[in-house]
PDB file of C-alpha atoms in Angstrom:
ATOM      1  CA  UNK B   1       5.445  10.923  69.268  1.00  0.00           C
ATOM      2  CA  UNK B   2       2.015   8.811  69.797  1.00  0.00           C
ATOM      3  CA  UNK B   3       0.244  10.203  72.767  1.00  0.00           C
ATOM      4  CA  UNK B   4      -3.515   8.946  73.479  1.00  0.00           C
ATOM      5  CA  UNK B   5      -6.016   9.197  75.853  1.00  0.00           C
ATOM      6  CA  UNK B   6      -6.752   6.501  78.212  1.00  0.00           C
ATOM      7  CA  UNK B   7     -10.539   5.701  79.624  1.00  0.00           C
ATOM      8  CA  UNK B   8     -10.274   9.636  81.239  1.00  0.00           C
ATOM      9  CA  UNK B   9      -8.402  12.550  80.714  1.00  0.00           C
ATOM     10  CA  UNK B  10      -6.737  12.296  83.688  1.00  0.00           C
ATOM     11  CA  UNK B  11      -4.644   9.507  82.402  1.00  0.00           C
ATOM     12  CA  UNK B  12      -3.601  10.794  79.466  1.00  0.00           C
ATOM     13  CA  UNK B  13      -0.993   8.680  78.239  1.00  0.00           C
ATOM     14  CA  UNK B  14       2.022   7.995  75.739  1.00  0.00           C
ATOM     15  CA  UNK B  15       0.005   4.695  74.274  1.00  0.00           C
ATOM     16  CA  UNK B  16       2.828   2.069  72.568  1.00  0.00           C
ATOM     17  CA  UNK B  17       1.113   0.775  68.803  1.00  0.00           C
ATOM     18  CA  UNK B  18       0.167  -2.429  68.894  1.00  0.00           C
ATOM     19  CA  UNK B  19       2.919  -4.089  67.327  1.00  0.00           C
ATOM     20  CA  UNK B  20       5.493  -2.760  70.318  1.00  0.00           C
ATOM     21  CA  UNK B  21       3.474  -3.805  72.935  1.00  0.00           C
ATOM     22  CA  UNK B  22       5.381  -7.278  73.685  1.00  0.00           C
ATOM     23  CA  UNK B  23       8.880  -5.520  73.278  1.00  0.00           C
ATOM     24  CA  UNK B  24      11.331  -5.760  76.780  1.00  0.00           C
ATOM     25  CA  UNK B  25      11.502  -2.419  78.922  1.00  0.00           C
ATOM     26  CA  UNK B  26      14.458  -1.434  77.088  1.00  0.00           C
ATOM     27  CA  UNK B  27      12.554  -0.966  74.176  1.00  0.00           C
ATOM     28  CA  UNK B  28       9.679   0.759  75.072  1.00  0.00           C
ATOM     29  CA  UNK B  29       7.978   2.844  78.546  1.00  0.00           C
ATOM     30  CA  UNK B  30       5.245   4.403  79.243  1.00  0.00           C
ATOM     31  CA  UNK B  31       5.529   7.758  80.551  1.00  0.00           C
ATOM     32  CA  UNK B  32       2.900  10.371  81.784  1.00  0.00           C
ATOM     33  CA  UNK B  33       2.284  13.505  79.793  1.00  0.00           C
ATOM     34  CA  UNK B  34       3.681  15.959  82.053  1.00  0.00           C
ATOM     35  CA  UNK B  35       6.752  13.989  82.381  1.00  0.00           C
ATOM     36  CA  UNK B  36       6.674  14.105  78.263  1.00  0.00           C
ATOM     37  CA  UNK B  37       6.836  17.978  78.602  1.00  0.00           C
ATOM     38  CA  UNK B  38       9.359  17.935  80.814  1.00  0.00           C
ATOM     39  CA  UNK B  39      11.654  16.203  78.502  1.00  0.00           C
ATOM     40  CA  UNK B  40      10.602  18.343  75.533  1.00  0.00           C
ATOM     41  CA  UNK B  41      12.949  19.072  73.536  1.00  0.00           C
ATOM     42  CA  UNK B  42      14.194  22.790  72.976  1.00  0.00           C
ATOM     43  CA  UNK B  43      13.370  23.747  69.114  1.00  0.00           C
ATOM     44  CA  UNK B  44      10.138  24.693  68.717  1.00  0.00           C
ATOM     45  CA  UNK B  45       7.258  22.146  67.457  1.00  0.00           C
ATOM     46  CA  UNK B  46       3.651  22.055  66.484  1.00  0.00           C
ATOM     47  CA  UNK B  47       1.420  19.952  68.619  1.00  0.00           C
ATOM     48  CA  UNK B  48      -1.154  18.606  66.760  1.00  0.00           C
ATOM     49  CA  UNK B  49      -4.455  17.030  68.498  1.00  0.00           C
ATOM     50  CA  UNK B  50      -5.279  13.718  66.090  1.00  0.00           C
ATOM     51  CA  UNK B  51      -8.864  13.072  65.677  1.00  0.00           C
ATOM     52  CA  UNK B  52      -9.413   9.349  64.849  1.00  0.00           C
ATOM     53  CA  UNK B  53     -12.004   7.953  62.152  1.00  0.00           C
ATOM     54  CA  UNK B  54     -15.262   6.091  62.825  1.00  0.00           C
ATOM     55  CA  UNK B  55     -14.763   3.333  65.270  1.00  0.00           C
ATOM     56  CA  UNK B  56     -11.391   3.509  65.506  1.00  0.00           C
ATOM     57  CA  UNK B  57      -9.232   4.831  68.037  1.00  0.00           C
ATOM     58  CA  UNK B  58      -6.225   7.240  69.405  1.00  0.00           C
ATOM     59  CA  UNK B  59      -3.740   4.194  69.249  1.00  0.00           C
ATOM     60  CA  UNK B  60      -5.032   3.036  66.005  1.00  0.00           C
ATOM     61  CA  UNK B  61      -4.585   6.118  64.226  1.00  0.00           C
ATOM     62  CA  UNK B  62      -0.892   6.368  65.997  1.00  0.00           C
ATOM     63  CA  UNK B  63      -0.532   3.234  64.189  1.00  0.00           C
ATOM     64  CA  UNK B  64      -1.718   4.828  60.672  1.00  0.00           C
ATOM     65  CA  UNK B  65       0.186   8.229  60.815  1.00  0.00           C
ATOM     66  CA  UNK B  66       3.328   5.707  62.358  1.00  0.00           C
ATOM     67  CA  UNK B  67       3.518   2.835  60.567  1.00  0.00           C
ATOM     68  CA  UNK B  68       1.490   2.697  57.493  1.00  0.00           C
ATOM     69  CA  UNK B  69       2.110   7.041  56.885  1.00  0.00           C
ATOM     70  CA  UNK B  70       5.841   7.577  58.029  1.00  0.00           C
ATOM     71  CA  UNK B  71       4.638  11.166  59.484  1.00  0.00           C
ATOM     72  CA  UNK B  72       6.406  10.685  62.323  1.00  0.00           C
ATOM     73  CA  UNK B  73      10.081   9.610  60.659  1.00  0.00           C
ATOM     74  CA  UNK B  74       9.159  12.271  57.431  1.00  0.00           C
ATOM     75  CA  UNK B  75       7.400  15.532  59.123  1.00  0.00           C
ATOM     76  CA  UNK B  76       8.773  14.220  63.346  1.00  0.00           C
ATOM     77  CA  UNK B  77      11.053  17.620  63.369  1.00  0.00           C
ATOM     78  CA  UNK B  78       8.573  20.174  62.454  1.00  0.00           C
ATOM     79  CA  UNK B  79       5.642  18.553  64.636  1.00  0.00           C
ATOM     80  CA  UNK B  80       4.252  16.191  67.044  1.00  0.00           C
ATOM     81  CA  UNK B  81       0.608  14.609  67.320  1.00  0.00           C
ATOM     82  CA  UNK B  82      -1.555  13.979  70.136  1.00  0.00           C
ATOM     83  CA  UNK B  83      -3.982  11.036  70.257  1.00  0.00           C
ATOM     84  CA  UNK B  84      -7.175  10.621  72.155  1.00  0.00           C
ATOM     85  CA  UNK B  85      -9.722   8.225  71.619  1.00  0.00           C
ATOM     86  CA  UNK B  86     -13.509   9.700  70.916  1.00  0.00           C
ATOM     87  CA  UNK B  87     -15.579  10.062  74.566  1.00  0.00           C
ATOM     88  CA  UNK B  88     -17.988   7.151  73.028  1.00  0.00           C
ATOM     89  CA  UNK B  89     -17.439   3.590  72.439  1.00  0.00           C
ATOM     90  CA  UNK B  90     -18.520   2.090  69.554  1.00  0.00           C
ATOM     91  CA  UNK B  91     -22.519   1.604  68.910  1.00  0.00           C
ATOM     92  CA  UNK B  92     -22.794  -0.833  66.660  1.00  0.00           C
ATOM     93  CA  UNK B  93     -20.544  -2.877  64.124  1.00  0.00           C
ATOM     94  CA  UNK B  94     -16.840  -2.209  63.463  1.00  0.00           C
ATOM     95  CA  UNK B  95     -15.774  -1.743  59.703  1.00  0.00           C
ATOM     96  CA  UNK B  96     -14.286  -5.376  58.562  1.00  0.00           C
ATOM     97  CA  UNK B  97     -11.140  -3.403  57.336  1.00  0.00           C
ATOM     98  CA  UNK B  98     -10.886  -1.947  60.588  1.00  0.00           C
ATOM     99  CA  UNK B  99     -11.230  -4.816  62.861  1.00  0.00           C
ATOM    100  CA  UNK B 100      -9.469  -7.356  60.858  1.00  0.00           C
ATOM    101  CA  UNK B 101      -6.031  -5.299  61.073  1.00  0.00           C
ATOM    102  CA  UNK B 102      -6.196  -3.496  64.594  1.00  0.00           C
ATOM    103  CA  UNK B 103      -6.987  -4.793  67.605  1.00  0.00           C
ATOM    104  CA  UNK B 104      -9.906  -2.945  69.806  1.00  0.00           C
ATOM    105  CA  UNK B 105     -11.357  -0.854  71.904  1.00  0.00           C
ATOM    106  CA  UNK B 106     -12.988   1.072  69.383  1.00  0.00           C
ATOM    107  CA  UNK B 107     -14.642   4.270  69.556  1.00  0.00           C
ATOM    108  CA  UNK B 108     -17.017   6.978  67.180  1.00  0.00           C
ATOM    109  CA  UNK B 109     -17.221  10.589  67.652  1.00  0.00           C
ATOM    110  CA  UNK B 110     -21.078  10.146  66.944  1.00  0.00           C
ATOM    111  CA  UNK B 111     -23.481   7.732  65.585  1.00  0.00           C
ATOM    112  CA  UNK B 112     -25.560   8.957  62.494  1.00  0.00           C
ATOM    113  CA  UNK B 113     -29.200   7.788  62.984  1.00  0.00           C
ATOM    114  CA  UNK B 114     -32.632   9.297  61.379  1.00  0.00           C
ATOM    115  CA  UNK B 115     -35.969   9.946  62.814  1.00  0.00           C
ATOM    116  CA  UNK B 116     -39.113  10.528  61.281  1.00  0.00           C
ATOM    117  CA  UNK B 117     -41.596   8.076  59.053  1.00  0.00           C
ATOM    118  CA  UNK B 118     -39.621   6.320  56.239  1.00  0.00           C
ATOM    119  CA  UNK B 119     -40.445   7.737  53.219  1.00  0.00           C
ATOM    120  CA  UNK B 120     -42.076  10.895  54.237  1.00  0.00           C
ATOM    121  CA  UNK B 121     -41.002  14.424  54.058  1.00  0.00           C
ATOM    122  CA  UNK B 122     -39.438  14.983  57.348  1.00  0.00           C
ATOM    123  CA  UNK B 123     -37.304  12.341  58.215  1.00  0.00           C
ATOM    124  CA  UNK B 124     -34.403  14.033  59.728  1.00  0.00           C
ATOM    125  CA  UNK B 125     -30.920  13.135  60.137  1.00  0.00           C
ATOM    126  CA  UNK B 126     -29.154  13.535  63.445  1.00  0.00           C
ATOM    127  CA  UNK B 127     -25.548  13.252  64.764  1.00  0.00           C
ATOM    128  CA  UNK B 128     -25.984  11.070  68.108  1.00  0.00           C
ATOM    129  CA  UNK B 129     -23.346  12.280  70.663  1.00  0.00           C
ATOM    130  CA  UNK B 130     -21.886  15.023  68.458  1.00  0.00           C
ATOM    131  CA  UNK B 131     -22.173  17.725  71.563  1.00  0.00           C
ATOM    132  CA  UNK B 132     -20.429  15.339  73.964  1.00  0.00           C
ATOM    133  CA  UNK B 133     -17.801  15.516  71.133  1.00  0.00           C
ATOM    134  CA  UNK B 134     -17.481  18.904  71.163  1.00  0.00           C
ATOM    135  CA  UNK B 135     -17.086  19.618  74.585  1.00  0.00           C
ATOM    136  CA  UNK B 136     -14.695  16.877  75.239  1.00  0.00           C
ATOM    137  CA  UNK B 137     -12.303  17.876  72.489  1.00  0.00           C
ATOM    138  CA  UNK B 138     -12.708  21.862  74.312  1.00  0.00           C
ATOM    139  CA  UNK B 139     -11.342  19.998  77.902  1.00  0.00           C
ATOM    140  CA  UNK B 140      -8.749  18.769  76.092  1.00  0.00           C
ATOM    141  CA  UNK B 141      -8.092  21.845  74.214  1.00  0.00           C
ATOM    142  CA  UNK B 142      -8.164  23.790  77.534  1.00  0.00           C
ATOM    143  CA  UNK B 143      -6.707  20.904  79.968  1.00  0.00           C
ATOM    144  CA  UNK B 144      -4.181  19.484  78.120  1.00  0.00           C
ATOM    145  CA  UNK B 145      -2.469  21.969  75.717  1.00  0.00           C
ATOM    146  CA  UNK B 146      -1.392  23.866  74.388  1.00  0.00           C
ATOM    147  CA  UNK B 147      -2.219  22.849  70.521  1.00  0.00           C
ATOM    148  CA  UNK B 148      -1.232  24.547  67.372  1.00  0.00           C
ATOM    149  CA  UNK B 149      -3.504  22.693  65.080  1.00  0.00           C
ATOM    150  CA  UNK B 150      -5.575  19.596  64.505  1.00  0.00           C
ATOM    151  CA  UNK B 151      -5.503  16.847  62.151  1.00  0.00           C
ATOM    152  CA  UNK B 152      -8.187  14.309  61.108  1.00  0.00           C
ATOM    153  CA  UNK B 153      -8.951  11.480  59.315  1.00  0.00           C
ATOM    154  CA  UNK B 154     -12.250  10.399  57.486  1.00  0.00           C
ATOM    155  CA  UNK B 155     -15.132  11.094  60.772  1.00  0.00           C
ATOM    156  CA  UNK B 156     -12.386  13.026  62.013  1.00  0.00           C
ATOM    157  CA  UNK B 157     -11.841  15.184  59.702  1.00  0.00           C
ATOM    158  CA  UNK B 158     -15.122  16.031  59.030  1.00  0.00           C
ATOM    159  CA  UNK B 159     -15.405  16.192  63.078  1.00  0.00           C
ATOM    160  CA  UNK B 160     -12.782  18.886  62.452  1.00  0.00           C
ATOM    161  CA  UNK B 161     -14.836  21.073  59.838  1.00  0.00           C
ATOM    162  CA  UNK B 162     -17.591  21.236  62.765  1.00  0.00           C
ATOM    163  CA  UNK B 163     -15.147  22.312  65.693  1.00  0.00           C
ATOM    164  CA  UNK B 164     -14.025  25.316  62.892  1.00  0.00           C
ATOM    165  CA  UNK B 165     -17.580  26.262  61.976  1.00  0.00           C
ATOM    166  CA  UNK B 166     -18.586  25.911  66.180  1.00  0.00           C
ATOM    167  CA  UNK B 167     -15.433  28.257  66.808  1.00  0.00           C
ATOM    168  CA  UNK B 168     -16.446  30.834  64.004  1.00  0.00           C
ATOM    169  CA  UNK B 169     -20.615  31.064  64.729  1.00  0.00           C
ATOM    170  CA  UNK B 170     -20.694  30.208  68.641  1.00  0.00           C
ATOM    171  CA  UNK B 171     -17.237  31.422  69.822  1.00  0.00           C
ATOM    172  CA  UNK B 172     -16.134  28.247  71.688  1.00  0.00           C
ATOM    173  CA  UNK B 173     -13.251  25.565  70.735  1.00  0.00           C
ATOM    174  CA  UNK B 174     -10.242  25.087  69.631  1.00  0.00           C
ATOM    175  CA  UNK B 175     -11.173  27.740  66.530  1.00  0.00           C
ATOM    176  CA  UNK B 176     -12.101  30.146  68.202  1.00  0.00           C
ATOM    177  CA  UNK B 177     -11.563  33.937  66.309  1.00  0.00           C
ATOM    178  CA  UNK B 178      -8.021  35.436  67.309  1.00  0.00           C
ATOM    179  CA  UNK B 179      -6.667  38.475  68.196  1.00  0.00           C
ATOM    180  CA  UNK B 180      -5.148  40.480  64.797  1.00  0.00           C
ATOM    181  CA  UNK B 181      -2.073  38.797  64.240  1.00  0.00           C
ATOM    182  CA  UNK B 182      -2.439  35.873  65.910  1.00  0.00           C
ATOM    183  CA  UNK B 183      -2.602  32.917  63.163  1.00  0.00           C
ATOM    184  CA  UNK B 184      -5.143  30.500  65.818  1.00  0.00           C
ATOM    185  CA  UNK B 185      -5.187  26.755  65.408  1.00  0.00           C
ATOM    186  CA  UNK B 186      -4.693  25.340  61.631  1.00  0.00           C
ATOM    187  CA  UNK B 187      -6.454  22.154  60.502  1.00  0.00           C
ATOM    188  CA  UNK B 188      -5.349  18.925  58.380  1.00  0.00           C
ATOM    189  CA  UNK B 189      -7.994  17.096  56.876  1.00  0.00           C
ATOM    190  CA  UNK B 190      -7.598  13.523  55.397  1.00  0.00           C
ATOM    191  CA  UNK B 191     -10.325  12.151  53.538  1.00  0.00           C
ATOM    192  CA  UNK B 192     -12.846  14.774  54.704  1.00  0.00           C
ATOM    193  CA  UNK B 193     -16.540  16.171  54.080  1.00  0.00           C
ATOM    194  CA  UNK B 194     -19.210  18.027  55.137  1.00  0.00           C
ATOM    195  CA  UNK B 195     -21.737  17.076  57.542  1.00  0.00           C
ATOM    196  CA  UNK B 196     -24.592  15.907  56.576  1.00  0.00           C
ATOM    197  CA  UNK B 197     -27.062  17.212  58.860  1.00  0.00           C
ATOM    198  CA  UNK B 198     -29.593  20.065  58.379  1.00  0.00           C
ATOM    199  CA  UNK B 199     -27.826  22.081  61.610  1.00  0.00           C
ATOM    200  CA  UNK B 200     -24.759  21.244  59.760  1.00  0.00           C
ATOM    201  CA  UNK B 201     -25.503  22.897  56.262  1.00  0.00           C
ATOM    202  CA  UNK B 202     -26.426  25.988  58.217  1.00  0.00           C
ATOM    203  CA  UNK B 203     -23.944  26.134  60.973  1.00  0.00           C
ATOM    204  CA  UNK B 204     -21.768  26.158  57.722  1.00  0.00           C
ATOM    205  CA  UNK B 205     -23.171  28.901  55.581  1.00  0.00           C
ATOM    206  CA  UNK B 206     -23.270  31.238  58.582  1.00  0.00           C
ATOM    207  CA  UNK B 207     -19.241  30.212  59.650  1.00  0.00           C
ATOM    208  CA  UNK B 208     -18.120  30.710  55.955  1.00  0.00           C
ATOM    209  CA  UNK B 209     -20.075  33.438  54.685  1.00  0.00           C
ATOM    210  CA  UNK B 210     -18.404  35.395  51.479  1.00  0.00           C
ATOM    211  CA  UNK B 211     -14.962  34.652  51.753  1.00  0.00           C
ATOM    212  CA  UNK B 212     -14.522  31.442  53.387  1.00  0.00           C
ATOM    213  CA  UNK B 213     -13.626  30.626  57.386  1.00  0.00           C
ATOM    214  CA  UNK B 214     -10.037  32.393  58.175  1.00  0.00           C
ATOM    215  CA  UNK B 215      -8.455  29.437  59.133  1.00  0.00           C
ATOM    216  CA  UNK B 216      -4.911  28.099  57.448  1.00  0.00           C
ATOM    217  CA  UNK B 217      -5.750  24.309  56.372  1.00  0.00           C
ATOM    218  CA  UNK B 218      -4.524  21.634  54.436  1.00  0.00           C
ATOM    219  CA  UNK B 219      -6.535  19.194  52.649  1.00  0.00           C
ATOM    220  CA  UNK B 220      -5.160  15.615  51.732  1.00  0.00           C
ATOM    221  CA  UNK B 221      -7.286  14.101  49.226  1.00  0.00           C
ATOM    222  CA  UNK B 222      -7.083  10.319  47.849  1.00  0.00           C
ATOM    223  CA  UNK B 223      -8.073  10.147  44.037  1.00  0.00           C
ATOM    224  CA  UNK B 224      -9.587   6.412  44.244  1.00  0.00           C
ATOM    225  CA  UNK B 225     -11.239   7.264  47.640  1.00  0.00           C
ATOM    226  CA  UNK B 226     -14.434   5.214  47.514  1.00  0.00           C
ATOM    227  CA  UNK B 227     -15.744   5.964  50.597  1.00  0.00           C
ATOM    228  CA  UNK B 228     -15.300   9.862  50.283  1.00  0.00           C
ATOM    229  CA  UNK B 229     -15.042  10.262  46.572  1.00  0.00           C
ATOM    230  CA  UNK B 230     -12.583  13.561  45.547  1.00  0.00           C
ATOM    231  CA  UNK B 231     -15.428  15.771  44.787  1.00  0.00           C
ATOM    232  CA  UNK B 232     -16.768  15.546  48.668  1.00  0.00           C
ATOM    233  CA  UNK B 233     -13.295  16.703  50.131  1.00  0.00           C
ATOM    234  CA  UNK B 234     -12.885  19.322  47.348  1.00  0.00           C
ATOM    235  CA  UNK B 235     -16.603  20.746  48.306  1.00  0.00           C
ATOM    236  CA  UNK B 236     -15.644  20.722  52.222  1.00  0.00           C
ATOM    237  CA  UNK B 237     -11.928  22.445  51.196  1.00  0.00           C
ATOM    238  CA  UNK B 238     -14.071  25.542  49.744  1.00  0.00           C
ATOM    239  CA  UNK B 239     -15.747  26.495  52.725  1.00  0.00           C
ATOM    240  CA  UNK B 240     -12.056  27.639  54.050  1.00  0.00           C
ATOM    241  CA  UNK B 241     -10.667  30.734  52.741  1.00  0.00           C
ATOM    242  CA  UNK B 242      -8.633  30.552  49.872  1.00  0.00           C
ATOM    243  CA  UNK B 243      -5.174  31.891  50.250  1.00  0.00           C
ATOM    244  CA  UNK B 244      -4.820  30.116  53.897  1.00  0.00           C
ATOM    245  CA  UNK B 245      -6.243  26.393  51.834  1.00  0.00           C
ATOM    246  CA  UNK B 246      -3.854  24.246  50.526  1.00  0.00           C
ATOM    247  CA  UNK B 247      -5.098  20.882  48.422  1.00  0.00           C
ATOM    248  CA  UNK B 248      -2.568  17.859  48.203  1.00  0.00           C
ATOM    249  CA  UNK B 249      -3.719  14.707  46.172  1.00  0.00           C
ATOM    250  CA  UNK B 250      -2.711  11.150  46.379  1.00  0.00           C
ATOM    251  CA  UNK B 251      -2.855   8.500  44.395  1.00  0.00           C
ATOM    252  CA  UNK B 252      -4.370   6.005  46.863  1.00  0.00           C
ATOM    253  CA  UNK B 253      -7.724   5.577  48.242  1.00  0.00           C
ATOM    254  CA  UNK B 254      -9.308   6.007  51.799  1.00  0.00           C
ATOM    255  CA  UNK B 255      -6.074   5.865  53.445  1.00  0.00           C
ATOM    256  CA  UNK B 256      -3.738   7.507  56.051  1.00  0.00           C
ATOM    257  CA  UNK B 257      -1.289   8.083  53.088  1.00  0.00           C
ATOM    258  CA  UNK B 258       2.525   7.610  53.230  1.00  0.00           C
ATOM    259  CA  UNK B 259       4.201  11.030  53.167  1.00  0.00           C
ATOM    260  CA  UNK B 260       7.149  10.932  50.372  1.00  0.00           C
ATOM    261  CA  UNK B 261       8.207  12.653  46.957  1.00  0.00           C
ATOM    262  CA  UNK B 262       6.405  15.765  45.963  1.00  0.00           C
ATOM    263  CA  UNK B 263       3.235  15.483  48.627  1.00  0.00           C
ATOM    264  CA  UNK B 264       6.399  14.995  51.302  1.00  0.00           C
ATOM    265  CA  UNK B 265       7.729  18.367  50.565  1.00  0.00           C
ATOM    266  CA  UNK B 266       4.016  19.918  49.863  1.00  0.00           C
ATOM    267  CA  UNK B 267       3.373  18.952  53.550  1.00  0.00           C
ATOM    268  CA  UNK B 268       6.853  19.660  55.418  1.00  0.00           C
ATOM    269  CA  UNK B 269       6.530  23.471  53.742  1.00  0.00           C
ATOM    270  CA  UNK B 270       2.838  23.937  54.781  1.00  0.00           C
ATOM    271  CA  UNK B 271       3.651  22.980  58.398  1.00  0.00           C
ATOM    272  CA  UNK B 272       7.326  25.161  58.195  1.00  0.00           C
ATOM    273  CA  UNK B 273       4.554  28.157  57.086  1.00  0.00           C
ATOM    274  CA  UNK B 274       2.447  27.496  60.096  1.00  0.00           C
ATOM    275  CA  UNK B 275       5.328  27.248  62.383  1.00  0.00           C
ATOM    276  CA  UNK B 276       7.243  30.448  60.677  1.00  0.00           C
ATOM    277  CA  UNK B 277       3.528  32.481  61.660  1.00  0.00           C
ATOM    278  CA  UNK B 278       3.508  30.658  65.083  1.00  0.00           C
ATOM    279  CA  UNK B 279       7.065  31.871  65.974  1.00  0.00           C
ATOM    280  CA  UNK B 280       6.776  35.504  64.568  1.00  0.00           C
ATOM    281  CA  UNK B 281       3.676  35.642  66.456  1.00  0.00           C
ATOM    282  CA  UNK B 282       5.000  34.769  69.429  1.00  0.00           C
ATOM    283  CA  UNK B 283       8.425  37.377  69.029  1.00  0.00           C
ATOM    284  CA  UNK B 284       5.499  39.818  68.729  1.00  0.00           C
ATOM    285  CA  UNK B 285       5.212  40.238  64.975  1.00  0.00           C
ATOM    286  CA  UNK B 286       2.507  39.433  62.380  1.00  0.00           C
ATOM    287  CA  UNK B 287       1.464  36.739  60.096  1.00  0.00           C
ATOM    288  CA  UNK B 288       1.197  38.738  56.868  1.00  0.00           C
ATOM    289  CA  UNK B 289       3.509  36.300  55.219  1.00  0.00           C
ATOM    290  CA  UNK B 290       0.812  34.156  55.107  1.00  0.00           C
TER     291      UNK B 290
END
């Protein structure tokens, strides 16, 4: 199910991939997202809001998780995702790999720049529209849910790790703390990290503290991942706590990877856990089997 945002949230939209877009009306339509809801199905799902990687978009990362990944044929019965494209367009260049195999607009959840004298103590690295970011992905959170979780990929991902630390030291979010018993939104990571900021570092010391941030997450890692080597992902998987983490490892690089074998049924069980706690929660029970 490939939902994206358009140029508002307003017109949120079901966005077709790219490689649809030509088809007749038969085989394909565009529907709004309140229609969508209407024709729900019955059984219960987890929605899942998809953050995109750096200069990407919503409809390109449909087009990962849906064509290159299989999530939606392998994991489509336990789960839906929702795509929105990042509130700013893309600064500067687009990645070659990027551009050469998906067609714009592109967009970045924030630009990494530095200030300060090159060279010299004091040169400090900021996050250039990271608090539009943050409040965008909370009116979507509060207009346009309800979510269960969030998955990300690459930026994404390690846009997700900030939204869970926000939630935990400020209170606001899609991570905000629950009520006892009530298991709160999960995260996916793929190809994740830390921040690299000095607000960053902190806001994640203070959010994990002793034990690690309560949240349930799972952590796709690719072993020849060049771009965020194993050993970054592993380091941002440790600031969650550890009987709600769950580490799955691929064989592939910086990829959306396809979901099949052992990793498959690694991944449909984590999300049947999540939507066992979601639906005890809701009869009025607890989550203590998690």
């Amino acid at each position: 199910l490939c939902i994206a945002s358009a140029e508002s949230l307003a017109a949120i939209k079901f966005r077709v991939p790219a490689r649809f877009r030509n088809r007749g009306p038969r085989e394909r339509r565009v529907i709004s997202l309140r229609a969508a809801a209407a024709q729900a199905p019955a059984t219960m799902k987890l929605r899942v809001l998809a953050l995109h990687s750096f200069r990407t978009s919503g409809s390109i990362f449909c087009d990962q998780l849906e064509a290159l990944g299989n999530w939606p044929n392998a994991i489509g019965d336990l789960c839906e995702f929702v795509y929105v494209d990042a509130p700013h367009p893309a600064s500067g260049e687009v990645p070659e790999d990027v551009a050469s195999f998906f067609q714009g607009p592109y967009f970045e959840w924030w630009n990494a720049t530095s200030f300060g004298i090159e060279g010299k103590e004091g040169k400090v690295l900021q996050y250039e529209g990271l608090e539009r970011s943050l409040e965008f992905v909370e009116e979507v959170w509060r207009t346009k849910g309800p979510f269960d979780g969030i998955v990300g990929f690459s930026q994404g991902a390690t846009f997700t790790g900030l939204l869970a630390a926000t939630g935990k030291v400020e209170g606001r979010g899609p991570f905000v703390p629950r009520d006892a018993g009530d298991p709160g939104a999960f995260a996916i990571f793929i190809s994740g990290m830390q921040a690299r900021t000095e607000e960053a570092k902190r806001l994640y010391t203070e959010a994990s503290g002793e034990m690690g941030m309560d949240i349930a997450t799972l952590h796709i890692v690719g072993e020849t991942d060049r771009a965020i080597p194993p050993a970054m992902s592993d380091r941002a998987s440790q600031m969650f706590v550890e009987e709600r983490r769950a580490v799955i490892r691929h064989g592939r690089g910086h990829v959306v990877p396809r979901l099949d074998g052992d990793n498959l049924k690694s991944v449909r069980s984590w999300l049947q856990e999540q939507l066992n706690a979601k639906g005890r929660y809701r009869a009025g029970g607890t989550t203590a089997a998690l």
